[in-house]
GROMACS .gro file of C-alpha atoms in nm:
model
  280
    1MET     CA    1   0.669   0.725   6.019
    2LYS     CA    2   0.557   1.065   5.887
    3LEU     CA    3   0.198   0.966   5.961
    4LEU     CA    4   0.291   0.884   6.321
    5TYR     CA    5   0.466   1.223   6.362
    6GLY     CA    6   0.163   1.396   6.214
    7LEU     CA    7  -0.075   1.215   6.448
    8ALA     CA    8   0.147   1.299   6.748
    9ALA     CA    9   0.158   1.669   6.654
   10LEU     CA   10  -0.218   1.674   6.600
   11SER     CA   11  -0.270   1.509   6.938
   12LEU     CA   12  -0.045   1.764   7.111
   13LEU     CA   13  -0.221   2.056   6.944
   14ASN     CA   14  -0.560   1.913   7.033
   15SER     CA   15  -0.447   1.867   7.393
   16PHE     CA   16  -0.333   2.233   7.411
   17ASN     CA   17  -0.660   2.359   7.261
   18THR     CA   18  -0.864   2.141   7.496
   19TYR     CA   19  -0.676   2.278   7.797
   20ALA     CA   20  -0.702   2.642   7.682
   21GLN     CA   21  -1.075   2.611   7.619
   22SER     CA   22  -1.168   2.410   7.927
   23GLU     CA   23  -0.922   2.527   8.194
   24GLY     CA   24  -0.699   2.813   8.086
   25ILE     CA   25  -0.750   3.189   8.083
   26SER     CA   26  -0.682   3.312   7.731
   27TYR     CA   27  -0.799   3.617   7.537
   28SER     CA   28  -0.697   3.886   7.291
   29TYR     CA   29  -0.771   4.254   7.344
   30LEU     CA   30  -0.774   4.602   7.194
   31THR     CA   31  -0.779   4.928   7.392
   32VAL     CA   32  -0.843   5.286   7.280
   33GLY     CA   33  -0.788   5.571   7.520
   34ASN     CA   34  -0.623   5.895   7.620
   35GLU     CA   35  -0.278   5.930   7.774
   36SER     CA   36  -0.164   6.231   7.978
   37ILE     CA   37   0.213   6.274   7.978
   38SER     CA   38   0.418   6.489   8.212
   39TYR     CA   39   0.788   6.534   8.131
   40LYS     CA   40   1.051   6.699   8.350
   41GLU     CA   41   1.419   6.741   8.265
   42THR     CA   42   1.702   6.869   8.488
   43ALA     CA   43   2.027   6.995   8.332
   44THR     CA   44   2.349   7.065   8.518
   45LEU     CA   45   2.583   7.229   8.263
   46VAL     CA   46   2.332   7.511   8.248
   47PRO     CA   47   2.123   7.500   8.569
   48VAL     CA   48   1.779   7.482   8.409
   49LYS     CA   49   1.474   7.260   8.448
   50SER     CA   50   1.207   7.189   8.190
   51ASP     CA   51   0.841   7.114   8.247
   52ALA     CA   52   0.604   6.992   7.977
   53SER     CA   53   0.262   6.825   7.967
   54VAL     CA   54   0.076   6.685   7.668
   55SER     CA   55  -0.222   6.456   7.599
   56ASN     CA   56  -0.242   6.202   7.315
   57LEU     CA   57  -0.471   5.932   7.188
   58MET     CA   58  -0.321   5.583   7.222
   59LEU     CA   59  -0.387   5.231   7.098
   60ASN     CA   60  -0.287   4.910   7.274
   61SER     CA   61  -0.339   4.555   7.152
   62GLY     CA   62  -0.224   4.210   7.254
   63GLY     CA   63  -0.338   3.912   7.453
   64LEU     CA   64  -0.289   3.658   7.729
   65TYR     CA   65  -0.246   3.298   7.616
   66ASP     CA   66  -0.228   2.983   7.826
   67ILE     CA   67   0.044   2.726   7.762
   68ASN     CA   68  -0.034   2.467   8.032
   69GLU     CA   69  -0.120   2.443   8.402
   70THR     CA   70   0.207   2.613   8.498
   71PHE     CA   71   0.282   2.874   8.234
   72ALA     CA   72   0.114   3.136   8.017
   73PHE     CA   73   0.252   3.419   7.808
   74SER     CA   74   0.138   3.767   7.715
   75VAL     CA   75   0.216   4.012   7.438
   76ASP     CA   76   0.130   4.384   7.447
   77ALA     CA   77   0.190   4.641   7.173
   78LEU     CA   78   0.134   5.010   7.253
   79ALA     CA   79   0.152   5.310   7.021
   80THR     CA   80   0.075   5.682   7.037
   81PHE     CA   81  -0.197   5.775   6.789
   82SER     CA   82  -0.237   6.128   6.648
   83PRO     CA   83   0.010   6.304   6.887
   84ASN     CA   84  -0.056   6.659   7.005
   85SER     CA   85   0.190   6.933   7.094
   86ASP     CA   86   0.190   7.170   7.391
   87ASN     CA   87   0.415   7.421   7.565
   88GLU     CA   88   0.742   7.330   7.731
   89GLU     CA   89   0.896   7.583   7.969
   90TRP     CA   90   1.259   7.594   8.080
   91THR     CA   91   1.342   7.773   8.407
   92HIS     CA   92   1.689   7.890   8.514
   93GLU     CA   93   1.749   7.858   8.887
   94THR     CA   94   1.867   8.223   8.903
   95PHE     CA   95   1.708   8.411   8.614
   96GLY     CA   96   1.365   8.248   8.593
   97VAL     CA   97   1.210   8.151   8.259
   98TYR     CA   98   1.492   8.062   8.021
   99GLN     CA   99   1.307   7.934   7.715
  100ARG     CA  100   0.963   7.833   7.584
  101ASN     CA  101   0.900   7.596   7.296
  102GLN     CA  102   0.647   7.347   7.160
  103PHE     CA  103   0.680   6.988   7.279
  104GLU     CA  104   0.556   6.661   7.128
  105TYR     CA  105   0.582   6.309   7.271
  106ILE     CA  106   0.550   5.986   7.069
  107HIS     CA  107   0.587   5.638   7.218
  108ALA     CA  108   0.576   5.287   7.073
  109SER     CA  109   0.664   4.969   7.261
  110THR     CA  110   0.620   4.591   7.253
  111HIS     CA  111   0.617   4.381   7.571
  112LEU     CA  112   0.665   4.003   7.588
  113ALA     CA  113   0.624   3.822   7.921
  114LEU     CA  114   0.616   3.468   8.055
  115HIS     CA  115   0.367   3.405   8.340
  116TYR     CA  116   0.443   3.148   8.611
  117LYS     CA  117   0.120   3.054   8.784
  118LEU     CA  118   0.135   3.048   9.162
  119THR     CA  119  -0.237   2.974   9.128
  120GLU     CA  120  -0.453   2.977   8.818
  121ASN     CA  121  -0.528   3.344   8.884
  122PHE     CA  122  -0.218   3.483   9.056
  123ARG     CA  123   0.108   3.491   8.856
  124VAL     CA  124   0.470   3.598   8.876
  125ILE     CA  125   0.583   3.742   8.544
  126GLY     CA  126   0.910   3.821   8.373
  127GLY     CA  127   0.996   3.935   8.025
  128THR     CA  128   1.138   4.198   7.799
  129ALA     CA  129   1.021   4.514   7.627
  130LEU     CA  130   1.137   4.709   7.323
  131SER     CA  131   1.065   5.080   7.343
  132LEU     CA  132   1.102   5.381   7.115
  133ILE     CA  133   1.032   5.729   7.253
  134THR     CA  134   1.055   6.045   7.042
  135TYR     CA  135   1.065   6.394   7.194
  136LYS     CA  136   1.009   6.660   6.930
  137ARG     CA  137   1.064   7.029   6.999
  138THR     CA  138   0.989   7.327   6.774
  139GLY     CA  139   1.032   7.702   6.817
  140ILE     CA  140   1.359   7.665   7.008
  141ASN     CA  141   1.550   7.985   7.087
  142LEU     CA  142   1.837   7.899   7.324
  143ASN     CA  143   2.074   8.158   7.470
  144LEU     CA  144   2.421   8.016   7.529
  145GLN     CA  145   2.646   8.126   7.814
  146ASP     CA  146   2.860   8.343   7.583
  147GLY     CA  147   2.549   8.533   7.471
  148SER     CA  148   2.515   8.368   7.129
  149VAL     CA  149   2.178   8.229   7.027
  150ILE     CA  150   2.079   7.895   6.877
  151LYS     CA  151   1.796   7.976   6.640
  152GLY     CA  152   1.532   7.709   6.655
  153GLY     CA  153   1.374   7.507   6.386
  154MET     CA  154   1.291   7.157   6.493
  155GLN     CA  155   1.488   6.937   6.732
  156GLU     CA  156   1.414   6.565   6.758
  157GLU     CA  157   1.543   6.332   7.025
  158LYS     CA  158   1.495   5.954   6.997
  159SER     CA  159   1.555   5.691   7.264
  160ASN     CA  160   1.568   5.324   7.161
  161GLU     CA  161   1.566   5.095   7.466
  162ILE     CA  162   1.540   4.729   7.563
  163TYR     CA  163   1.415   4.651   7.914
  164LEU     CA  164   1.408   4.349   8.141
  165ASP     CA  165   1.079   4.344   8.334
  166ALA     CA  166   0.958   4.155   8.642
  167GLY     CA  167   0.639   4.176   8.843
  168ILE     CA  168   0.308   4.022   8.944
  169ALA     CA  169  -0.029   3.984   8.774
  170TYR     CA  170  -0.379   3.867   8.859
  171GLU     CA  171  -0.660   3.742   8.635
  172SER     CA  172  -0.996   3.682   8.799
  173GLY     CA  173  -1.136   3.445   8.537
  174LYS     CA  174  -1.228   3.358   8.181
  175LEU     CA  175  -1.447   3.544   7.934
  176SER     CA  176  -1.720   3.285   7.982
  177GLU     CA  177  -1.794   3.460   8.315
  178SER     CA  178  -2.029   3.758   8.329
  179MET     CA  179  -1.757   3.982   8.475
  180ARG     CA  180  -1.380   3.957   8.500
  181TYR     CA  181  -1.099   4.186   8.613
  182GLY     CA  182  -0.722   4.191   8.622
  183PHE     CA  183  -0.421   4.392   8.734
  184LYS     CA  184  -0.048   4.397   8.670
  185ALA     CA  185   0.249   4.563   8.842
  186THR     CA  186   0.598   4.555   8.690
  187VAL     CA  187   0.941   4.711   8.732
  188GLY     CA  188   1.187   4.728   8.443
  189HIS     CA  189   1.548   4.830   8.386
  190THR     CA  190   1.730   4.902   8.062
  191ILE     CA  191   1.978   4.641   7.942
  192TRP     CA  192   2.051   4.828   7.619
  193SER     CA  193   1.979   5.182   7.505
  194GLU     CA  194   2.078   5.437   7.244
  195THR     CA  195   1.967   5.799   7.239
  196TYR     CA  196   2.053   6.062   6.983
  197ASN     CA  197   1.950   6.421   6.920
  198THR     CA  198   1.937   6.583   6.576
  199GLN     CA  199   2.099   6.894   6.726
  200PHE     CA  200   2.420   6.699   6.797
  201ASP     CA  201   2.499   6.504   6.483
  202GLY     CA  202   2.701   6.184   6.541
  203LEU     CA  203   2.665   6.185   6.921
  204ASP     CA  204   2.489   5.894   7.095
  205PHE     CA  205   2.414   5.839   7.464
  206ALA     CA  206   2.353   5.511   7.651
  207THR     CA  207   2.085   5.598   7.904
  208ASP     CA  208   2.021   5.417   8.231
  209THR     CA  209   1.646   5.406   8.297
  210LEU     CA  210   1.414   5.252   8.556
  211ARG     CA  211   1.050   5.198   8.462
  212TYR     CA  212   0.750   5.139   8.692
  213ASN     CA  213   0.412   5.031   8.559
  214LEU     CA  214   0.070   4.973   8.718
  215GLU     CA  215  -0.240   4.876   8.524
  216ALA     CA  216  -0.588   4.742   8.595
  217ASN     CA  217  -0.897   4.656   8.393
  218VAL     CA  218  -1.251   4.532   8.437
  219SER     CA  219  -1.488   4.399   8.172
  220PHE     CA  220  -1.838   4.259   8.133
  221LYS     CA  221  -1.975   3.990   7.905
  222VAL     CA  222  -2.153   4.121   7.594
  223THR     CA  223  -2.203   3.788   7.421
  224GLU     CA  224  -2.030   3.451   7.420
  225GLY     CA  225  -1.655   3.503   7.399
  226ILE     CA  226  -1.670   3.886   7.395
  227HIS     CA  227  -1.627   4.134   7.681
  228LEU     CA  228  -1.637   4.515   7.688
  229GLY     CA  229  -1.483   4.715   7.969
  230ALA     CA  230  -1.247   4.987   8.087
  231TYR     CA  231  -0.881   5.010   8.183
  232ALA     CA  232  -0.645   5.243   8.367
  233ARG     CA  233  -0.265   5.255   8.356
  234TYR     CA  234   0.006   5.457   8.528
  235SER     CA  235   0.375   5.439   8.440
  236MET     CA  236   0.688   5.633   8.529
  237LEU     CA  237   1.029   5.646   8.362
  238ASP     CA  238   1.321   5.760   8.578
  239ARG     CA  239   1.619   5.836   8.353
  240GLY     CA  240   1.967   5.904   8.483
  241GLN     CA  241   2.207   6.172   8.358
  242GLU     CA  242   2.470   6.082   8.100
  243GLY     CA  243   2.781   6.288   8.026
  244PRO     CA  244   2.896   6.556   7.990
  245VAL     CA  245   3.109   6.471   7.688
  246GLU     CA  246   3.288   6.686   7.432
  247TRP     CA  247   3.123   6.728   7.093
  248THR     CA  248   3.251   6.920   6.793
  249GLY     CA  249   2.996   7.063   6.553
  250THR     CA  250   2.805   7.371   6.439
  251LEU     CA  251   2.536   7.510   6.669
  252VAL     CA  252   2.544   7.881   6.589
  253ASP     CA  253   2.747   8.018   6.297
  254ARG     CA  254   3.074   7.821   6.301
  255GLU     CA  255   3.213   7.487   6.408
  256SER     CA  256   3.326   7.469   6.768
  257THR     CA  257   3.369   7.225   7.057
  258PHE     CA  258   3.096   7.205   7.320
  259ALA     CA  259   3.035   7.014   7.643
  260VAL     CA  260   2.711   6.818   7.595
  261GLU     CA  261   2.511   6.614   7.846
  262PHE     CA  262   2.197   6.403   7.837
  263PRO     CA  263   2.005   6.545   8.135
  264GLU     CA  264   1.826   6.356   8.408
  265GLY     CA  265   1.460   6.311   8.314
  266GLU     CA  266   1.130   6.191   8.455
  267THR     CA  267   0.827   6.094   8.247
  268THR     CA  268   0.490   6.001   8.398
  269ASN     CA  269   0.205   5.864   8.191
  270SER     CA  270  -0.158   5.822   8.303
  271SER     CA  271  -0.395   5.645   8.062
  272VAL     CA  272  -0.765   5.558   8.071
  273GLY     CA  273  -0.991   5.417   7.804
  274LEU     CA  274  -1.217   5.144   7.668
  275MET     CA  275  -1.120   4.781   7.630
  276LEU     CA  276  -1.256   4.509   7.399
  277LEU     CA  277  -1.165   4.148   7.478
  278TRP     CA  278  -1.243   3.834   7.282
  279ASP     CA  279  -1.177   3.461   7.291
  280LEU     CA  280  -1.328   3.326   6.970
   0.00000   0.00000   0.00000
């Protein structure tokens, strides 16, 4: 009986491999590139807006893998590499420039998606994504409404989020062809989130965020089973305001109670770079 089960499993695996090699579009990939991030934040308790831009190196790896004639799945893992810092400027709607500080952005995420093939090349996709974004600020020197000052050291804000994604994708062909290209468009919404800031110990926010993502790539055959090409990606995060809530802690020189909010924010990310694909 065990021999029969083993032969059946071997037959199924062989059938999958035969399909993937002869019919399906499957590959793994690695990208290296530059991302340009623009971050804007709008507060209401104190009527100020922030504006920051920074560029980082990024790495992205993953793949597209056929299951059968109807389904495929993809996995994508993205991470900021060697983050840079740049100026962030806060502007009060009445008094002008309110604060300047250094700003750093770090992002890591993993995306899992199931592809339903309308045709071999055109797919409807749905899946989930786990995301961690860190905003790090240094050189903070905030003036409160009563005239007291928060002396800056470093402030770190982390957002952990899980998204549900849906969209469309297109794959022109396999790596056996001399040229191939693809594109993907998705929309995602948070189903769980937790954000905390080191400035406000013990206080967590549940953010409501919409995410839009567009990406495209083209590659050319280098040798059998290997392509080299380029990619471009644009994404936007639209985060809603949370709070205000009361928080008791020490910001200046003594413990007090403050009204704290998680401001509305918008993050745009434009990335370009090189792409290596293989199906070996």
